[in-house]
C-alpha atoms as a printed R data frame, in Angstrom:
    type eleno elety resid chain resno       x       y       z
1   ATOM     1    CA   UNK     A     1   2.046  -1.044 -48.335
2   ATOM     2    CA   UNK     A     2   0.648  -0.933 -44.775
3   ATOM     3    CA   UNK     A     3   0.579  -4.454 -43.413
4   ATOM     4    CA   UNK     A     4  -2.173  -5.159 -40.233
5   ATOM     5    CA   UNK     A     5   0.428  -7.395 -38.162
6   ATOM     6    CA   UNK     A     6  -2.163  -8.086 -35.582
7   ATOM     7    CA   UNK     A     7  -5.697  -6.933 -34.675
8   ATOM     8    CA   UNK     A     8  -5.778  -4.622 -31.489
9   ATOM     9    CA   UNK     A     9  -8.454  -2.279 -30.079
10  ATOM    10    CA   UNK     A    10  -7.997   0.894 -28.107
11  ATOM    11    CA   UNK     A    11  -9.772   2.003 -24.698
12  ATOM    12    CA   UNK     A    12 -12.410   4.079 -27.091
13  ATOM    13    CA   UNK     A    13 -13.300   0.785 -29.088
14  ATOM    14    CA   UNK     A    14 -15.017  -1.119 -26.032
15  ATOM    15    CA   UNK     A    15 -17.443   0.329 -23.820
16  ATOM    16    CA   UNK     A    16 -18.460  -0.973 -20.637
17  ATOM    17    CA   UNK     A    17 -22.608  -0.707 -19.695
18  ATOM    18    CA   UNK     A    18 -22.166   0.841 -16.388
19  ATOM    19    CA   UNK     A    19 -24.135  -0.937 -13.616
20  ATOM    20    CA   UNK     A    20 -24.302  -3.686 -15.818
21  ATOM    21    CA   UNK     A    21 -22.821  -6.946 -13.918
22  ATOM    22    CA   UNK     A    22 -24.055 -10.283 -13.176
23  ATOM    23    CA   UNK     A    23 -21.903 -10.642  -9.942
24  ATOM    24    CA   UNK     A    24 -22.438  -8.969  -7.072
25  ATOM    25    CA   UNK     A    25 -19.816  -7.682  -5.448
26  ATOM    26    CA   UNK     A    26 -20.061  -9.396  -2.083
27  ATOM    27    CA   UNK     A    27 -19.916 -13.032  -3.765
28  ATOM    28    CA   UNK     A    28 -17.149 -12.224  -5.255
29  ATOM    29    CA   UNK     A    29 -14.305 -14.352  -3.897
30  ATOM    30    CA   UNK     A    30 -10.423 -13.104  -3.916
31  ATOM    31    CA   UNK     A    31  -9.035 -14.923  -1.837
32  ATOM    32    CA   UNK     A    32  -5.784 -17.060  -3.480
33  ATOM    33    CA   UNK     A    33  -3.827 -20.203  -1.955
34  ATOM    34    CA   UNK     A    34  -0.325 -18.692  -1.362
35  ATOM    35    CA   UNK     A    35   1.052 -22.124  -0.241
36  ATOM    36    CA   UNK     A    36  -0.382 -25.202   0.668
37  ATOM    37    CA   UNK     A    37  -1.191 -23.915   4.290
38  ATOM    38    CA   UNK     A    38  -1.831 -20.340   3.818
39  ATOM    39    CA   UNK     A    39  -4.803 -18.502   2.427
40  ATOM    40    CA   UNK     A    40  -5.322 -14.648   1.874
41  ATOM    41    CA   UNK     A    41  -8.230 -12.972   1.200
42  ATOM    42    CA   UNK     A    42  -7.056 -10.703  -1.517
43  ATOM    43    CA   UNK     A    43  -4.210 -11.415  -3.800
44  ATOM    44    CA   UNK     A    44  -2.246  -9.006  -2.522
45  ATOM    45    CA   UNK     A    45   1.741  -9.510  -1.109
46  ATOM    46    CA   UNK     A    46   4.716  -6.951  -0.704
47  ATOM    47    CA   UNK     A    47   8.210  -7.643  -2.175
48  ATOM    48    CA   UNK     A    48  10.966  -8.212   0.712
49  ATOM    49    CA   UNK     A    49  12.525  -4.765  -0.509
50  ATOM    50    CA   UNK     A    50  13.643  -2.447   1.719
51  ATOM    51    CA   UNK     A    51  11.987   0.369  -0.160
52  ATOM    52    CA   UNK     A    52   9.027  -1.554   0.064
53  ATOM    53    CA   UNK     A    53   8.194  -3.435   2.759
54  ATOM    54    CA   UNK     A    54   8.820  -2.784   6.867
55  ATOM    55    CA   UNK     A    55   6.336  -3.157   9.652
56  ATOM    56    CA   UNK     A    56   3.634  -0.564   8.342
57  ATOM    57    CA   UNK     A    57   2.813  -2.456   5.173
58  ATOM    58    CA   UNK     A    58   3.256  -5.357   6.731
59  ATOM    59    CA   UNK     A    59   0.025  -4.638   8.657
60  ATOM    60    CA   UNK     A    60  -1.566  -2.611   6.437
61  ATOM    61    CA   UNK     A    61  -2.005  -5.666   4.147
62  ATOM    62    CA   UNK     A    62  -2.338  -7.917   6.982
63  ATOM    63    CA   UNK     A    63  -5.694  -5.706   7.940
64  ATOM    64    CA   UNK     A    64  -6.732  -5.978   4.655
65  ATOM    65    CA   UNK     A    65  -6.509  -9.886   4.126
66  ATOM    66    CA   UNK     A    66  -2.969 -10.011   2.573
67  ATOM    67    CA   UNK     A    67   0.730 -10.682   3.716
68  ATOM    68    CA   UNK     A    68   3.741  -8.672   3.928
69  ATOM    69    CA   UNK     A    69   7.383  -9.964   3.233
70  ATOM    70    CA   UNK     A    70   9.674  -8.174   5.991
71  ATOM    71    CA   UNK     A    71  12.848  -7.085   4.010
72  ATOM    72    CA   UNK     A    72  16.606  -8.946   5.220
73  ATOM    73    CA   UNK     A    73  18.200  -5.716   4.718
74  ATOM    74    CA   UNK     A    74  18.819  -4.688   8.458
75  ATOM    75    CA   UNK     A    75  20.508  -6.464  11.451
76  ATOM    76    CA   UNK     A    76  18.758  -9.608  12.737
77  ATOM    77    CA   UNK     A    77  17.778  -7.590  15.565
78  ATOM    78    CA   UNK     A    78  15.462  -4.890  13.675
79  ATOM    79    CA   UNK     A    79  13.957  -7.672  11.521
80  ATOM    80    CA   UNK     A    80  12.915  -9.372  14.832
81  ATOM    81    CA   UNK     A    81  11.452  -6.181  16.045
82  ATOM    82    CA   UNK     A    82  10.055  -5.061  12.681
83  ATOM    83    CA   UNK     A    83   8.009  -8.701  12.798
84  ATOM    84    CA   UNK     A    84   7.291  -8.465  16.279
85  ATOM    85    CA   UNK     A    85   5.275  -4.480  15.598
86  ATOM    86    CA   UNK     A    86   3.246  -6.697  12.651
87  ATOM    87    CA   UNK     A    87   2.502  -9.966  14.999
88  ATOM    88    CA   UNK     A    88   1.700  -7.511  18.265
89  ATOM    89    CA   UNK     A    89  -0.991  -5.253  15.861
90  ATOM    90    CA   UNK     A    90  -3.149  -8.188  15.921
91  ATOM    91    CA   UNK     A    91  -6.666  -6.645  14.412
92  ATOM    92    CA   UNK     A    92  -5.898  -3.745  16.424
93  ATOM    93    CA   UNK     A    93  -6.017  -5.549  19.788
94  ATOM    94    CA   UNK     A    94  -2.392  -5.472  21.354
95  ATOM    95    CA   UNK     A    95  -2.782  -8.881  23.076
96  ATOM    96    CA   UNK     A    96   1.060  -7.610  25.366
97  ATOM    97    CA   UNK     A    97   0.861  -3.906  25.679
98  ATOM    98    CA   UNK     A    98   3.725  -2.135  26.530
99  ATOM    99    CA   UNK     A    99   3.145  -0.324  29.968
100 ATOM   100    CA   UNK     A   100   4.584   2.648  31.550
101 ATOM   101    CA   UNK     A   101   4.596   3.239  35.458
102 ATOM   102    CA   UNK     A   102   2.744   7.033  37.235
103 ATOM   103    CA   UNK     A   103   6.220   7.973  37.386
104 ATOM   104    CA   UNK     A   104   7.729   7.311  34.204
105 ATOM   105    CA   UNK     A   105   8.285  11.175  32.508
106 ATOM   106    CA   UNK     A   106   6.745  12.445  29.481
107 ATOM   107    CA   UNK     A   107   9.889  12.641  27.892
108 ATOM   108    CA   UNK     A   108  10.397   9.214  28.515
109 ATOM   109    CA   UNK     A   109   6.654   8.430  27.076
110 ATOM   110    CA   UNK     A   110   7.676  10.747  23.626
111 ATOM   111    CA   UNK     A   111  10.734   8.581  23.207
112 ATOM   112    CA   UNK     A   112   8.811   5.074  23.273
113 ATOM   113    CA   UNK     A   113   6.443   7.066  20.844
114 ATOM   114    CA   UNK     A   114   9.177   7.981  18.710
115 ATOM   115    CA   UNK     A   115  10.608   4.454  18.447
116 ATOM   116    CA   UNK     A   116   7.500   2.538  18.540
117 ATOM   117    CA   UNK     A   117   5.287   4.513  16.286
118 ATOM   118    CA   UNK     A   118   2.169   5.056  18.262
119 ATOM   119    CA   UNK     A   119   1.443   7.354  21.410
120 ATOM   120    CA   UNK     A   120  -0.842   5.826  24.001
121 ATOM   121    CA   UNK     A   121   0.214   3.126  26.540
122 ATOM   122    CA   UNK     A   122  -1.480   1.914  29.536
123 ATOM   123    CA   UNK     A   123  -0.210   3.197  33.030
124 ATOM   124    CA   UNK     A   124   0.160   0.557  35.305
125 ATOM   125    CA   UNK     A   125   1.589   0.099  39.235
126 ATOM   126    CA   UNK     A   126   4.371  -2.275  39.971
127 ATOM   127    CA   UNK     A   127   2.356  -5.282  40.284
128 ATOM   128    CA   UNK     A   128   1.246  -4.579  36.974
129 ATOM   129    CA   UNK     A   129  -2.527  -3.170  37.923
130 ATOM   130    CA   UNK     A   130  -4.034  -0.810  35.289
131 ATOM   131    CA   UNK     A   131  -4.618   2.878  36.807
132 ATOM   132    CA   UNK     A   132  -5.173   4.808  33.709
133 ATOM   133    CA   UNK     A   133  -4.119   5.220  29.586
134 ATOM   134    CA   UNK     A   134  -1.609   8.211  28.495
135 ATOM   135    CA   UNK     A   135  -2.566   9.147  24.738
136 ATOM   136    CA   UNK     A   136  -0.799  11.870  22.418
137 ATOM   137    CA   UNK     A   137  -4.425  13.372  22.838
138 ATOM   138    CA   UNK     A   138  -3.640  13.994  26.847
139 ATOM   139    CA   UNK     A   139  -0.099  15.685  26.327
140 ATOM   140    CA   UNK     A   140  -0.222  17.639  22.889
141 ATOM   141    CA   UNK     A   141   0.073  21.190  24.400
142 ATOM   142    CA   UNK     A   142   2.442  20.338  27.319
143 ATOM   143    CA   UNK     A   143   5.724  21.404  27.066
144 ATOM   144    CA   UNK     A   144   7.111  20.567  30.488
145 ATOM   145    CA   UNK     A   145   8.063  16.909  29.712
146 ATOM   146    CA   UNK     A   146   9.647  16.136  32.962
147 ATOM   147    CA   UNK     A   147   6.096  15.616  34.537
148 ATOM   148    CA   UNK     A   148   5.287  12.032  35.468
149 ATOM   149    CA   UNK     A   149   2.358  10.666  33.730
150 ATOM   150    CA   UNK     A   150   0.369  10.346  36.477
151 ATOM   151    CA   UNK     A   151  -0.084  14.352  36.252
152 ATOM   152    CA   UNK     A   152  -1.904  14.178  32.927
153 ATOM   153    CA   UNK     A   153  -3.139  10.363  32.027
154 ATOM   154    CA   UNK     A   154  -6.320   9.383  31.650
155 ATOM   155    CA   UNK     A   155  -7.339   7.371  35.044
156 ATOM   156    CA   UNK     A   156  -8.886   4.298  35.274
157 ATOM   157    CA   UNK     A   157 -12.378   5.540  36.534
158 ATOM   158    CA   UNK     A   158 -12.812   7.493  32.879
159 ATOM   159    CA   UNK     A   159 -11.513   4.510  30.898
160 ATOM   160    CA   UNK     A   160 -14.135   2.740  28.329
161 ATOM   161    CA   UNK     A   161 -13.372  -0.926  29.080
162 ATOM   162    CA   UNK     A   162 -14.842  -4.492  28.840
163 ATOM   163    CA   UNK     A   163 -13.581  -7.978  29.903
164 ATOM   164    CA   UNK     A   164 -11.181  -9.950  27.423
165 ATOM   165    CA   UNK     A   165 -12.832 -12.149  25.479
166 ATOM   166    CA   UNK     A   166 -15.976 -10.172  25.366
167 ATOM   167    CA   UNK     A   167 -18.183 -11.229  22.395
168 ATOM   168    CA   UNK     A   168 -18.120  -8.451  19.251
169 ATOM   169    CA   UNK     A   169 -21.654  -7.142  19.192
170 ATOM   170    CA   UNK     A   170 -21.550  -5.891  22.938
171 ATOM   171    CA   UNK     A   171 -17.845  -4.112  22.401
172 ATOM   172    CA   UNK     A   172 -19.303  -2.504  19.248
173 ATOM   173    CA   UNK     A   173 -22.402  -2.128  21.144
174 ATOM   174    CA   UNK     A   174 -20.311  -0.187  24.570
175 ATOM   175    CA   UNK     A   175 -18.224   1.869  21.668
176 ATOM   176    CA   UNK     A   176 -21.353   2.972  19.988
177 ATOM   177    CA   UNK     A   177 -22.805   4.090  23.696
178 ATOM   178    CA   UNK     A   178 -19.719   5.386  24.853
179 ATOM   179    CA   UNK     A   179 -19.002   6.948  21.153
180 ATOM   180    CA   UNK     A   180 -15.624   6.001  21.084
């Protein structure tokens, strides 16, 4: 005798109406209380795994309105510099860019790309005055990398720039103009 323990229904047995919604997607509200003093936007957070979670997710999810649990499973000293990448890639605005001097070598630039994970840096004097931007853009075909910077960075004159604190419409405004 077939017995009916429990009444269940199938993807085929309901059928959405497509466009059919009452709520419109931008008042829809995601955001969750994670603790008593922090909010995220979307309900999203990373385990503390180490097959999971590191500096790149971190700030993926940070972008996106959620938080990232740095894994334990490395010295004290990479977990302070794997939470240091997600704090410094604030909105993508590095508030303390790391610098490199005319004279510091290509080679020496691919390393710091190598270990930090992205390729342009601003080139600055001694006294710590901005004189142009090296990008992986500027040294993708060169394969002499004991050349100083200086030979193939972007210099200062070229550079797309406004003044900190600028208000959003006018930087989108200047990127728009400047199509960057």
């Amino acid at each position: 005798m077939l017995r009916i323990a429990k009444e269940a229904l199938t993807f085929d047995d309901v059928l959405l109406v497509p466009a059919h919604s009452t709520v419109l997607p931008n008042t829809a509200d995601l955001s969750t209380q994670l603790t008593k003093t922090i909010r995220l936007n979307i309900p999203m957070l990373s385990a503390a795994m180490d097959t999971v979670t590191e500096a790149r997710l971190a700030i993926a999810l940070a972008q996106e309105g959620g938080i990232g649990f740095i894994h334990k499973n490395m010295s004290i000293e990479r977990q302070a510099e794997e939470v240091r990448r997600v704090k410094k890639h604030e909105s993508g605005v590095v508030t303390d860019p790391q610098t490199v001097l005319p004279t510091t070598t290509l080679r020496e630039v691919k390393e710091l790309t190598e270990r930090n994970g992205f390729a342009g840096y601003p080139v600055v004097t001694e006294e710590n005055e901005l004189v142009g931007i090296i990008t992986g853009r500027d040294v993708r075909f060169v394969t002499d990398l004991s050349q100083p910077v200086s030979v193939y960075m972007t210099p200062k004159e070229r550079l797309v720039t406004v003044r900190e604190g600028e208000a959003r419409e006018v930087v989108l405004a200047k990127m728009h103009e400047k199509r960057v």
